[in-house]
Amino acid sequence: MSFRDFALLALVCLIWASNNIVSKFVVSTLGVPPLFYASARFLVVAVAVSPWLWPPPRPLWRLIVIALLMGGGNFAFVFMGLKTATPSASAVVGQLGVPITTLLSVAMLGERIRWRRGLGIALTFAGAMLVMWNPHGFAVSIGLIYVLIAAALGSLGAVMMKQMPGVRPLQFQAWVGFASLWPLMALSGLFEPGQLAAGLHAGWPFVAAALFSGLVASVIGHTLYYALIQRYEANLISPLTLMTPLATIALGVMITHDPFDLRMATGSAVALLGVLVIALRRNQVAPLLLALRTRGQ
């Protein structure tokens, strides 16, 4: 890989990591309801890439289901999780999506798991459990449960996406934005009273965050990522995207003052080692899922 392309990939990973911190700031510090923030984000995406909506790919129903799983459903639960969970812990627990995807690919795509990928799955789960552990037992916050649900939804969507070839990246993002926007707006209206007032009260930082998340992290970040995936082997690109959770942990410690003790350090190292082992093995859906898991999606 050329230095220029490595620098581009590192920039993309830094953008995705920064988006995790920005999202935490919006839903926790600014107090913007998470479903409303997700709606604003997908409104930006839908408007930015609306020219790629037509002609719609077929079967359209499958693409809409995938869009809701990987888009609205995934981000809604991530943002709800970030309201109480730290970005660092969320970044580690979110990596469980990679072994979940591998297990789903066995059931849905007929892939086989050999001992190395089995070891990677075990390491990832062990590391994530260690992050959730404290001397008094398991300390699983509702926020981390939401992050785990988001990981499972995204995993299912990634496997279904592999069964639908030929969809261009910008076309996929257009349908993710369009299909996710309407149910998120409806759910926000039902379960988040006063969301418009909260958004107006947050002011320009909320608008800037939605634009950064939708345009920079999603449209620009993923367009660059897919261009690199087309240029290089997936087994080279996928492990390098682990720079995103590492950067999220670093930014979380520096900016949001996430706790980072020996337990967190050990759990993070074990979980990311497991993801690395899985990514280095030949896998039909690893590149797509690693992009999902690291973008903060």
PDB file of C-alpha atoms in Angstrom:
ATOM      1  CA  MET A   1       0.000   0.000   0.000  1.00  0.00           C
ATOM      2  CA  SER A   2       1.302   3.431  -0.918  1.00  0.00           C
ATOM      3  CA  PHE A   3       1.918   5.967   1.829  1.00  0.00           C
ATOM      4  CA  ARG A   4      -0.769   8.219   0.310  1.00  0.00           C
ATOM      5  CA  ASP A   5      -3.430   5.506   0.488  1.00  0.00           C
ATOM      6  CA  PHE A   6      -2.392   4.506   4.007  1.00  0.00           C
ATOM      7  CA  ALA A   7      -2.695   8.149   5.058  1.00  0.00           C
ATOM      8  CA  LEU A   8      -6.177   8.301   3.488  1.00  0.00           C
ATOM      9  CA  LEU A   9      -7.250   5.175   5.368  1.00  0.00           C
ATOM     10  CA  ALA A  10      -5.817   6.551   8.619  1.00  0.00           C
ATOM     11  CA  LEU A  11      -7.738   9.796   8.017  1.00  0.00           C
ATOM     12  CA  VAL A  12     -10.966   7.865   7.440  1.00  0.00           C
ATOM     13  CA  CYS A  13     -10.452   5.903  10.657  1.00  0.00           C
ATOM     14  CA  LEU A  14      -9.770   9.125  12.558  1.00  0.00           C
ATOM     15  CA  ILE A  15     -12.956  10.665  11.119  1.00  0.00           C
ATOM     16  CA  TRP A  16     -15.006   7.649  12.211  1.00  0.00           C
ATOM     17  CA  ALA A  17     -13.436   7.720  15.682  1.00  0.00           C
ATOM     18  CA  SER A  18     -14.117  11.452  15.980  1.00  0.00           C
ATOM     19  CA  ASN A  19     -17.722  10.822  14.979  1.00  0.00           C
ATOM     20  CA  ASN A  20     -18.115   8.513  17.980  1.00  0.00           C
ATOM     21  CA  ILE A  21     -16.954  11.317  20.271  1.00  0.00           C
ATOM     22  CA  VAL A  22     -19.161  13.882  18.534  1.00  0.00           C
ATOM     23  CA  SER A  23     -22.192  11.604  18.856  1.00  0.00           C
ATOM     24  CA  LYS A  24     -21.526  11.129  22.566  1.00  0.00           C
ATOM     25  CA  PHE A  25     -21.340  14.918  22.964  1.00  0.00           C
ATOM     26  CA  VAL A  26     -24.643  15.457  21.145  1.00  0.00           C
ATOM     27  CA  VAL A  27     -26.776  12.895  22.993  1.00  0.00           C
ATOM     28  CA  SER A  28     -25.124  13.221  26.401  1.00  0.00           C
ATOM     29  CA  THR A  29     -23.851  16.785  26.827  1.00  0.00           C
ATOM     30  CA  LEU A  30     -26.199  18.697  24.499  1.00  0.00           C
ATOM     31  CA  GLY A  31     -29.131  16.519  25.540  1.00  0.00           C
ATOM     32  CA  VAL A  32     -30.462  15.949  22.024  1.00  0.00           C
ATOM     33  CA  PRO A  33     -32.691  12.835  21.987  1.00  0.00           C
ATOM     34  CA  PRO A  34     -30.852   9.986  20.224  1.00  0.00           C
ATOM     35  CA  LEU A  35     -33.617   9.058  17.768  1.00  0.00           C
ATOM     36  CA  PHE A  36     -33.992  12.705  16.773  1.00  0.00           C
ATOM     37  CA  TYR A  37     -30.232  12.978  16.251  1.00  0.00           C
ATOM     38  CA  ALA A  38     -30.277   9.818  14.146  1.00  0.00           C
ATOM     39  CA  SER A  39     -33.131  11.318  12.092  1.00  0.00           C
ATOM     40  CA  ALA A  40     -31.132  14.502  11.492  1.00  0.00           C
ATOM     41  CA  ARG A  41     -28.086  12.495  10.479  1.00  0.00           C
ATOM     42  CA  PHE A  42     -29.978  10.423   7.921  1.00  0.00           C
ATOM     43  CA  LEU A  43     -31.755  13.514   6.608  1.00  0.00           C
ATOM     44  CA  VAL A  44     -28.327  14.916   5.745  1.00  0.00           C
ATOM     45  CA  VAL A  45     -27.290  11.634   4.090  1.00  0.00           C
ATOM     46  CA  ALA A  46     -30.552  11.315   2.148  1.00  0.00           C
ATOM     47  CA  VAL A  47     -30.334  14.853   0.768  1.00  0.00           C
ATOM     48  CA  ALA A  48     -26.629  14.622  -0.066  1.00  0.00           C
ATOM     49  CA  VAL A  49     -26.858  11.415  -2.105  1.00  0.00           C
ATOM     50  CA  SER A  50     -30.470  11.617  -3.328  1.00  0.00           C
ATOM     51  CA  PRO A  51     -29.409  11.593  -7.032  1.00  0.00           C
ATOM     52  CA  TRP A  52     -28.302   7.960  -6.564  1.00  0.00           C
ATOM     53  CA  LEU A  53     -31.762   6.747  -5.466  1.00  0.00           C
ATOM     54  CA  TRP A  54     -32.815   5.953  -9.031  1.00  0.00           C
ATOM     55  CA  PRO A  55     -33.052   3.510 -10.615  1.00  0.00           C
ATOM     56  CA  PRO A  56     -33.740   1.481  -7.462  1.00  0.00           C
ATOM     57  CA  PRO A  57     -31.954  -1.883  -7.221  1.00  0.00           C
ATOM     58  CA  ARG A  58     -33.920  -5.109  -7.108  1.00  0.00           C
ATOM     59  CA  PRO A  59     -35.338  -6.660  -5.048  1.00  0.00           C
ATOM     60  CA  LEU A  60     -36.169  -3.354  -3.410  1.00  0.00           C
ATOM     61  CA  TRP A  61     -37.751  -4.921  -0.328  1.00  0.00           C
ATOM     62  CA  ARG A  62     -34.473  -6.639   0.576  1.00  0.00           C
ATOM     63  CA  LEU A  63     -32.499  -3.414   0.171  1.00  0.00           C
ATOM     64  CA  ILE A  64     -34.959  -1.572   2.434  1.00  0.00           C
ATOM     65  CA  VAL A  65     -34.646  -4.274   5.114  1.00  0.00           C
ATOM     66  CA  ILE A  66     -30.843  -4.108   4.863  1.00  0.00           C
ATOM     67  CA  ALA A  67     -30.941  -0.302   5.027  1.00  0.00           C
ATOM     68  CA  LEU A  68     -33.059  -0.387   8.180  1.00  0.00           C
ATOM     69  CA  LEU A  69     -30.790  -2.959   9.831  1.00  0.00           C
ATOM     70  CA  MET A  70     -27.462  -1.330   8.949  1.00  0.00           C
ATOM     71  CA  GLY A  71     -28.754   2.238   9.002  1.00  0.00           C
ATOM     72  CA  GLY A  72     -31.668   3.352  11.142  1.00  0.00           C
ATOM     73  CA  GLY A  73     -31.752   0.393  13.515  1.00  0.00           C
ATOM     74  CA  ASN A  74     -28.015   0.248  14.024  1.00  0.00           C
ATOM     75  CA  PHE A  75     -27.484   3.969  14.572  1.00  0.00           C
ATOM     76  CA  ALA A  76     -30.580   4.381  16.737  1.00  0.00           C
ATOM     77  CA  PHE A  77     -29.296   1.803  19.220  1.00  0.00           C
ATOM     78  CA  VAL A  78     -25.723   3.129  19.053  1.00  0.00           C
ATOM     79  CA  PHE A  79     -26.864   6.670  19.852  1.00  0.00           C
ATOM     80  CA  MET A  80     -29.136   5.413  22.635  1.00  0.00           C
ATOM     81  CA  GLY A  81     -26.191   3.467  23.997  1.00  0.00           C
ATOM     82  CA  LEU A  82     -23.843   6.447  23.884  1.00  0.00           C
ATOM     83  CA  LYS A  83     -26.241   8.409  26.061  1.00  0.00           C
ATOM     84  CA  THR A  84     -24.977   6.435  29.093  1.00  0.00           C
ATOM     85  CA  ALA A  85     -22.013   4.340  27.905  1.00  0.00           C
ATOM     86  CA  THR A  86     -18.537   5.717  27.243  1.00  0.00           C
ATOM     87  CA  PRO A  87     -17.229   5.861  23.659  1.00  0.00           C
ATOM     88  CA  SER A  88     -14.284   3.624  24.653  1.00  0.00           C
ATOM     89  CA  ALA A  89     -16.418   0.830  26.085  1.00  0.00           C
ATOM     90  CA  SER A  90     -18.864   1.147  23.200  1.00  0.00           C
ATOM     91  CA  ALA A  91     -16.025   0.820  20.682  1.00  0.00           C
ATOM     92  CA  VAL A  92     -14.899  -2.443  22.268  1.00  0.00           C
ATOM     93  CA  VAL A  93     -18.349  -3.981  22.783  1.00  0.00           C
ATOM     94  CA  GLY A  94     -19.284  -2.971  19.235  1.00  0.00           C
ATOM     95  CA  GLN A  95     -16.520  -5.244  17.944  1.00  0.00           C
ATOM     96  CA  LEU A  96     -18.722  -8.204  18.902  1.00  0.00           C
ATOM     97  CA  GLY A  97     -20.448  -7.558  15.591  1.00  0.00           C
ATOM     98  CA  VAL A  98     -17.496  -9.144  13.779  1.00  0.00           C
ATOM     99  CA  PRO A  99     -17.761 -12.613  15.394  1.00  0.00           C
ATOM    100  CA  ILE A 100     -21.570 -12.389  15.266  1.00  0.00           C
ATOM    101  CA  THR A 101     -21.311 -11.775  11.525  1.00  0.00           C
ATOM    102  CA  THR A 102     -18.946 -14.719  11.152  1.00  0.00           C
ATOM    103  CA  LEU A 103     -21.422 -16.997  12.937  1.00  0.00           C
ATOM    104  CA  LEU A 104     -24.312 -15.681  10.831  1.00  0.00           C
ATOM    105  CA  SER A 105     -22.291 -16.208   7.651  1.00  0.00           C
ATOM    106  CA  VAL A 106     -21.991 -19.887   8.568  1.00  0.00           C
ATOM    107  CA  ALA A 107     -25.769 -20.222   8.850  1.00  0.00           C
ATOM    108  CA  MET A 108     -26.748 -17.991   5.914  1.00  0.00           C
ATOM    109  CA  LEU A 109     -23.826 -18.146   3.457  1.00  0.00           C
ATOM    110  CA  GLY A 110     -22.424 -21.610   4.130  1.00  0.00           C
ATOM    111  CA  GLU A 111     -19.019 -20.388   5.301  1.00  0.00           C
ATOM    112  CA  ARG A 112     -16.857 -22.661   7.421  1.00  0.00           C
ATOM    113  CA  ILE A 113     -15.150 -21.740  10.670  1.00  0.00           C
ATOM    114  CA  ARG A 114     -11.759 -23.296  11.246  1.00  0.00           C
ATOM    115  CA  TRP A 115      -9.806 -23.199  14.468  1.00  0.00           C
ATOM    116  CA  ARG A 116      -8.102 -19.822  13.867  1.00  0.00           C
ATOM    117  CA  ARG A 117     -11.354 -17.948  13.292  1.00  0.00           C
ATOM    118  CA  GLY A 118     -12.886 -19.876  16.179  1.00  0.00           C
ATOM    119  CA  LEU A 119     -10.045 -18.618  18.350  1.00  0.00           C
ATOM    120  CA  GLY A 120     -10.662 -15.075  17.122  1.00  0.00           C
ATOM    121  CA  ILE A 121     -14.352 -15.332  18.013  1.00  0.00           C
ATOM    122  CA  ALA A 122     -13.524 -16.611  21.498  1.00  0.00           C
ATOM    123  CA  LEU A 123     -10.947 -13.845  22.068  1.00  0.00           C
ATOM    124  CA  THR A 124     -13.344 -11.114  20.968  1.00  0.00           C
ATOM    125  CA  PHE A 125     -16.103 -12.308  23.273  1.00  0.00           C
ATOM    126  CA  ALA A 126     -13.658 -12.766  26.158  1.00  0.00           C
ATOM    127  CA  GLY A 127     -12.237  -9.266  25.716  1.00  0.00           C
ATOM    128  CA  ALA A 128     -15.677  -7.664  25.544  1.00  0.00           C
ATOM    129  CA  MET A 129     -16.790  -9.528  28.674  1.00  0.00           C
ATOM    130  CA  LEU A 130     -13.673  -8.328  30.485  1.00  0.00           C
ATOM    131  CA  VAL A 131     -14.537  -4.729  29.602  1.00  0.00           C
ATOM    132  CA  MET A 132     -17.957  -5.300  31.186  1.00  0.00           C
ATOM    133  CA  TRP A 133     -16.485  -6.882  34.333  1.00  0.00           C
ATOM    134  CA  ASN A 134     -15.670  -5.253  37.644  1.00  0.00           C
ATOM    135  CA  PRO A 135     -14.567  -6.696  41.018  1.00  0.00           C
ATOM    136  CA  HIS A 136     -18.214  -6.936  42.093  1.00  0.00           C
ATOM    137  CA  GLY A 137     -19.369  -8.885  39.019  1.00  0.00           C
ATOM    138  CA  PHE A 138     -20.762  -8.027  35.617  1.00  0.00           C
ATOM    139  CA  ALA A 139     -21.510  -4.324  35.232  1.00  0.00           C
ATOM    140  CA  VAL A 140     -23.430  -4.243  31.996  1.00  0.00           C
ATOM    141  CA  SER A 141     -25.028  -0.842  31.579  1.00  0.00           C
ATOM    142  CA  ILE A 142     -28.177  -0.476  29.516  1.00  0.00           C
ATOM    143  CA  GLY A 143     -26.063   1.628  27.164  1.00  0.00           C
ATOM    144  CA  LEU A 144     -23.733  -1.275  26.369  1.00  0.00           C
ATOM    145  CA  ILE A 145     -26.719  -3.566  25.859  1.00  0.00           C
ATOM    146  CA  TYR A 146     -27.990  -1.111  23.251  1.00  0.00           C
ATOM    147  CA  VAL A 147     -24.561  -1.146  21.575  1.00  0.00           C
ATOM    148  CA  LEU A 148     -24.626  -4.955  21.488  1.00  0.00           C
ATOM    149  CA  ILE A 149     -28.104  -4.910  19.904  1.00  0.00           C
ATOM    150  CA  ALA A 150     -26.791  -2.451  17.314  1.00  0.00           C
ATOM    151  CA  ALA A 151     -23.897  -4.814  16.573  1.00  0.00           C
ATOM    152  CA  ALA A 152     -26.279  -7.739  16.031  1.00  0.00           C
ATOM    153  CA  LEU A 153     -28.576  -5.734  13.735  1.00  0.00           C
ATOM    154  CA  GLY A 154     -25.649  -4.495  11.681  1.00  0.00           C
ATOM    155  CA  SER A 155     -24.252  -8.022  11.441  1.00  0.00           C
ATOM    156  CA  LEU A 156     -27.496  -9.400  10.058  1.00  0.00           C
ATOM    157  CA  GLY A 157     -27.683  -6.545   7.564  1.00  0.00           C
ATOM    158  CA  ALA A 158     -24.101  -7.123   6.416  1.00  0.00           C
ATOM    159  CA  VAL A 159     -24.745 -10.807   5.723  1.00  0.00           C
ATOM    160  CA  MET A 160     -27.949  -9.983   3.843  1.00  0.00           C
ATOM    161  CA  MET A 161     -26.032  -7.354   1.850  1.00  0.00           C
ATOM    162  CA  LYS A 162     -23.621 -10.043   0.668  1.00  0.00           C
ATOM    163  CA  GLN A 163     -26.620 -11.836  -0.853  1.00  0.00           C
ATOM    164  CA  MET A 164     -27.452  -8.730  -2.910  1.00  0.00           C
ATOM    165  CA  PRO A 165     -24.490  -8.000  -5.207  1.00  0.00           C
ATOM    166  CA  GLY A 166     -24.241  -5.147  -7.664  1.00  0.00           C
ATOM    167  CA  VAL A 167     -25.401  -2.270  -5.433  1.00  0.00           C
ATOM    168  CA  ARG A 168     -23.057   0.701  -5.785  1.00  0.00           C
ATOM    169  CA  PRO A 169     -21.757   2.303  -2.551  1.00  0.00           C
ATOM    170  CA  LEU A 170     -23.417   5.708  -3.105  1.00  0.00           C
ATOM    171  CA  GLN A 171     -26.631   4.013  -4.200  1.00  0.00           C
ATOM    172  CA  PHE A 172     -26.596   1.966  -1.005  1.00  0.00           C
ATOM    173  CA  GLN A 173     -25.996   5.062   1.130  1.00  0.00           C
ATOM    174  CA  ALA A 174     -28.852   6.858  -0.629  1.00  0.00           C
ATOM    175  CA  TRP A 175     -31.299   4.095   0.223  1.00  0.00           C
ATOM    176  CA  VAL A 176     -29.955   3.762   3.775  1.00  0.00           C
ATOM    177  CA  GLY A 177     -30.603   7.473   4.313  1.00  0.00           C
ATOM    178  CA  PHE A 178     -34.016   7.497   2.623  1.00  0.00           C
ATOM    179  CA  ALA A 179     -35.345   4.284   4.202  1.00  0.00           C
ATOM    180  CA  SER A 180     -34.043   5.094   7.695  1.00  0.00           C
ATOM    181  CA  LEU A 181     -35.272   8.688   7.864  1.00  0.00           C
ATOM    182  CA  TRP A 182     -39.033   8.091   7.984  1.00  0.00           C
ATOM    183  CA  PRO A 183     -39.292   5.415  10.722  1.00  0.00           C
ATOM    184  CA  LEU A 184     -36.764   7.281  12.862  1.00  0.00           C
ATOM    185  CA  MET A 185     -38.772  10.503  12.579  1.00  0.00           C
ATOM    186  CA  ALA A 186     -41.960   8.638  13.495  1.00  0.00           C
ATOM    187  CA  LEU A 187     -40.356   6.879  16.475  1.00  0.00           C
ATOM    188  CA  SER A 188     -38.812  10.120  17.681  1.00  0.00           C
ATOM    189  CA  GLY A 189     -42.176  11.817  17.485  1.00  0.00           C
ATOM    190  CA  LEU A 190     -43.779   9.010  19.513  1.00  0.00           C
ATOM    191  CA  PHE A 191     -41.145   8.441  22.183  1.00  0.00           C
ATOM    192  CA  GLU A 192     -39.177  11.701  22.397  1.00  0.00           C
ATOM    193  CA  PRO A 193     -41.556  14.562  23.240  1.00  0.00           C
ATOM    194  CA  GLY A 194     -39.935  17.969  22.984  1.00  0.00           C
ATOM    195  CA  GLN A 195     -37.250  16.787  20.580  1.00  0.00           C
ATOM    196  CA  LEU A 196     -37.597  19.850  18.316  1.00  0.00           C
ATOM    197  CA  ALA A 197     -37.220  22.174  21.278  1.00  0.00           C
ATOM    198  CA  ALA A 198     -34.150  20.228  22.409  1.00  0.00           C
ATOM    199  CA  GLY A 199     -32.611  20.490  18.942  1.00  0.00           C
ATOM    200  CA  LEU A 200     -33.291  24.215  18.752  1.00  0.00           C
ATOM    201  CA  HIS A 201     -31.885  24.725  22.222  1.00  0.00           C
ATOM    202  CA  ALA A 202     -28.696  22.841  21.247  1.00  0.00           C
ATOM    203  CA  GLY A 203     -28.301  25.270  18.343  1.00  0.00           C
ATOM    204  CA  TRP A 204     -25.450  25.347  15.891  1.00  0.00           C
ATOM    205  CA  PRO A 205     -23.333  22.626  17.620  1.00  0.00           C
ATOM    206  CA  PHE A 206     -26.167  20.165  16.933  1.00  0.00           C
ATOM    207  CA  VAL A 207     -26.425  21.266  13.294  1.00  0.00           C
ATOM    208  CA  ALA A 208     -22.647  21.050  12.861  1.00  0.00           C
ATOM    209  CA  ALA A 209     -22.591  17.567  14.419  1.00  0.00           C
ATOM    210  CA  ALA A 210     -25.362  16.308  12.117  1.00  0.00           C
ATOM    211  CA  LEU A 211     -23.548  17.699   9.068  1.00  0.00           C
ATOM    212  CA  PHE A 212     -20.238  16.167  10.181  1.00  0.00           C
ATOM    213  CA  SER A 213     -21.828  12.788  10.879  1.00  0.00           C
ATOM    214  CA  GLY A 214     -23.862  12.683   7.678  1.00  0.00           C
ATOM    215  CA  LEU A 215     -21.517  14.294   5.156  1.00  0.00           C
ATOM    216  CA  VAL A 216     -17.993  13.719   6.457  1.00  0.00           C
ATOM    217  CA  ALA A 217     -18.233  10.456   8.412  1.00  0.00           C
ATOM    218  CA  SER A 218     -20.787   8.737   6.200  1.00  0.00           C
ATOM    219  CA  VAL A 219     -20.712  10.030   2.630  1.00  0.00           C
ATOM    220  CA  ILE A 220     -17.047  11.060   2.356  1.00  0.00           C
ATOM    221  CA  GLY A 221     -15.632   8.482   4.773  1.00  0.00           C
ATOM    222  CA  HIS A 222     -17.372   5.501   3.256  1.00  0.00           C
ATOM    223  CA  THR A 223     -16.764   6.602  -0.323  1.00  0.00           C
ATOM    224  CA  LEU A 224     -13.023   6.754   0.387  1.00  0.00           C
ATOM    225  CA  TYR A 225     -13.142   3.428   2.220  1.00  0.00           C
ATOM    226  CA  TYR A 226     -14.890   1.571  -0.603  1.00  0.00           C
ATOM    227  CA  ALA A 227     -12.450   3.065  -3.122  1.00  0.00           C
ATOM    228  CA  LEU A 228      -9.566   1.605  -1.094  1.00  0.00           C
ATOM    229  CA  ILE A 229     -11.342  -1.759  -0.761  1.00  0.00           C
ATOM    230  CA  GLN A 230     -11.590  -1.908  -4.565  1.00  0.00           C
ATOM    231  CA  ARG A 231      -7.873  -1.093  -4.913  1.00  0.00           C
ATOM    232  CA  TYR A 232      -6.401  -3.439  -2.301  1.00  0.00           C
ATOM    233  CA  GLU A 233      -7.004  -6.894  -0.896  1.00  0.00           C
ATOM    234  CA  ALA A 234      -9.638  -6.992   1.810  1.00  0.00           C
ATOM    235  CA  ASN A 235      -7.273  -8.893   4.099  1.00  0.00           C
ATOM    236  CA  LEU A 236      -4.958  -5.871   3.977  1.00  0.00           C
ATOM    237  CA  ILE A 237      -7.607  -3.181   4.475  1.00  0.00           C
ATOM    238  CA  SER A 238      -9.771  -4.876   7.107  1.00  0.00           C
ATOM    239  CA  PRO A 239      -7.138  -5.226   9.856  1.00  0.00           C
ATOM    240  CA  LEU A 240      -6.035  -1.622   9.342  1.00  0.00           C
ATOM    241  CA  THR A 241      -9.538  -0.374  10.106  1.00  0.00           C
ATOM    242  CA  LEU A 242      -8.876  -1.421  13.699  1.00  0.00           C
ATOM    243  CA  MET A 243      -7.244   1.986  13.937  1.00  0.00           C
ATOM    244  CA  THR A 244     -10.787   3.303  14.476  1.00  0.00           C
ATOM    245  CA  PRO A 245     -11.572   1.629  17.830  1.00  0.00           C
ATOM    246  CA  LEU A 246      -8.016   2.345  18.970  1.00  0.00           C
ATOM    247  CA  ALA A 247      -8.440   6.017  18.070  1.00  0.00           C
ATOM    248  CA  THR A 248     -11.882   6.062  19.714  1.00  0.00           C
ATOM    249  CA  ILE A 249     -10.379   4.766  22.952  1.00  0.00           C
ATOM    250  CA  ALA A 250      -7.585   7.354  22.802  1.00  0.00           C
ATOM    251  CA  LEU A 251      -9.963  10.229  22.027  1.00  0.00           C
ATOM    252  CA  GLY A 252     -12.388   9.001  24.682  1.00  0.00           C
ATOM    253  CA  VAL A 253      -9.687   9.079  27.332  1.00  0.00           C
ATOM    254  CA  MET A 254      -8.441  12.514  26.255  1.00  0.00           C
ATOM    255  CA  ILE A 255     -11.729  14.309  25.473  1.00  0.00           C
ATOM    256  CA  THR A 256     -14.587  12.636  27.349  1.00  0.00           C
ATOM    257  CA  HIS A 257     -12.311  11.404  30.162  1.00  0.00           C
ATOM    258  CA  ASP A 258     -13.297   7.753  29.820  1.00  0.00           C
ATOM    259  CA  PRO A 259     -11.862   5.544  32.583  1.00  0.00           C
ATOM    260  CA  PHE A 260      -9.005   3.403  31.274  1.00  0.00           C
ATOM    261  CA  ASP A 261      -7.558   1.047  33.860  1.00  0.00           C
ATOM    262  CA  LEU A 262      -5.750  -2.290  33.552  1.00  0.00           C
ATOM    263  CA  ARG A 263      -9.037  -4.167  33.097  1.00  0.00           C
ATOM    264  CA  MET A 264     -10.127  -1.889  30.237  1.00  0.00           C
ATOM    265  CA  ALA A 265      -6.693  -2.035  28.617  1.00  0.00           C
ATOM    266  CA  THR A 266      -6.514  -5.835  28.814  1.00  0.00           C
ATOM    267  CA  GLY A 267     -10.083  -6.345  27.613  1.00  0.00           C
ATOM    268  CA  SER A 268      -9.589  -3.957  24.701  1.00  0.00           C
ATOM    269  CA  ALA A 269      -6.348  -5.652  23.659  1.00  0.00           C
ATOM    270  CA  VAL A 270      -7.868  -9.153  23.804  1.00  0.00           C
ATOM    271  CA  ALA A 271     -11.038  -8.145  21.922  1.00  0.00           C
ATOM    272  CA  LEU A 272      -9.169  -6.303  19.170  1.00  0.00           C
ATOM    273  CA  LEU A 273      -6.711  -9.190  18.846  1.00  0.00           C
ATOM    274  CA  GLY A 274      -9.682 -11.475  18.281  1.00  0.00           C
ATOM    275  CA  VAL A 275     -11.072  -9.165  15.603  1.00  0.00           C
ATOM    276  CA  LEU A 276      -7.645  -9.065  13.962  1.00  0.00           C
ATOM    277  CA  VAL A 277      -7.478 -12.872  13.847  1.00  0.00           C
ATOM    278  CA  ILE A 278     -10.924 -13.022  12.229  1.00  0.00           C
ATOM    279  CA  ALA A 279     -10.079 -10.269   9.738  1.00  0.00           C
ATOM    280  CA  LEU A 280      -6.870 -11.995   8.637  1.00  0.00           C
ATOM    281  CA  ARG A 281      -8.770 -15.143   7.692  1.00  0.00           C
ATOM    282  CA  ARG A 282     -10.593 -15.246   4.358  1.00  0.00           C
ATOM    283  CA  ASN A 283     -14.143 -14.061   5.015  1.00  0.00           C
ATOM    284  CA  GLN A 284     -16.951 -13.051   2.664  1.00  0.00           C
ATOM    285  CA  VAL A 285     -18.335 -10.238   4.804  1.00  0.00           C
ATOM    286  CA  ALA A 286     -15.437  -9.029   6.962  1.00  0.00           C
ATOM    287  CA  PRO A 287     -14.618  -5.904   4.885  1.00  0.00           C
ATOM    288  CA  LEU A 288     -18.222  -4.675   4.892  1.00  0.00           C
ATOM    289  CA  LEU A 289     -18.793  -5.450   8.558  1.00  0.00           C
ATOM    290  CA  LEU A 290     -15.521  -3.914   9.735  1.00  0.00           C
ATOM    291  CA  ALA A 291     -16.515  -0.710   7.977  1.00  0.00           C
ATOM    292  CA  LEU A 292     -19.861  -0.821   9.737  1.00  0.00           C
ATOM    293  CA  ARG A 293     -18.401  -1.631  13.132  1.00  0.00           C
ATOM    294  CA  THR A 294     -15.714   1.011  13.033  1.00  0.00           C
ATOM    295  CA  ARG A 295     -17.452   4.001  11.519  1.00  0.00           C
ATOM    296  CA  GLY A 296     -19.745   4.888  14.352  1.00  0.00           C
ATOM    297  CA  GLN A 297     -21.040   3.276  11.621  1.00  0.00           C
TER     298      GLN A 297
END
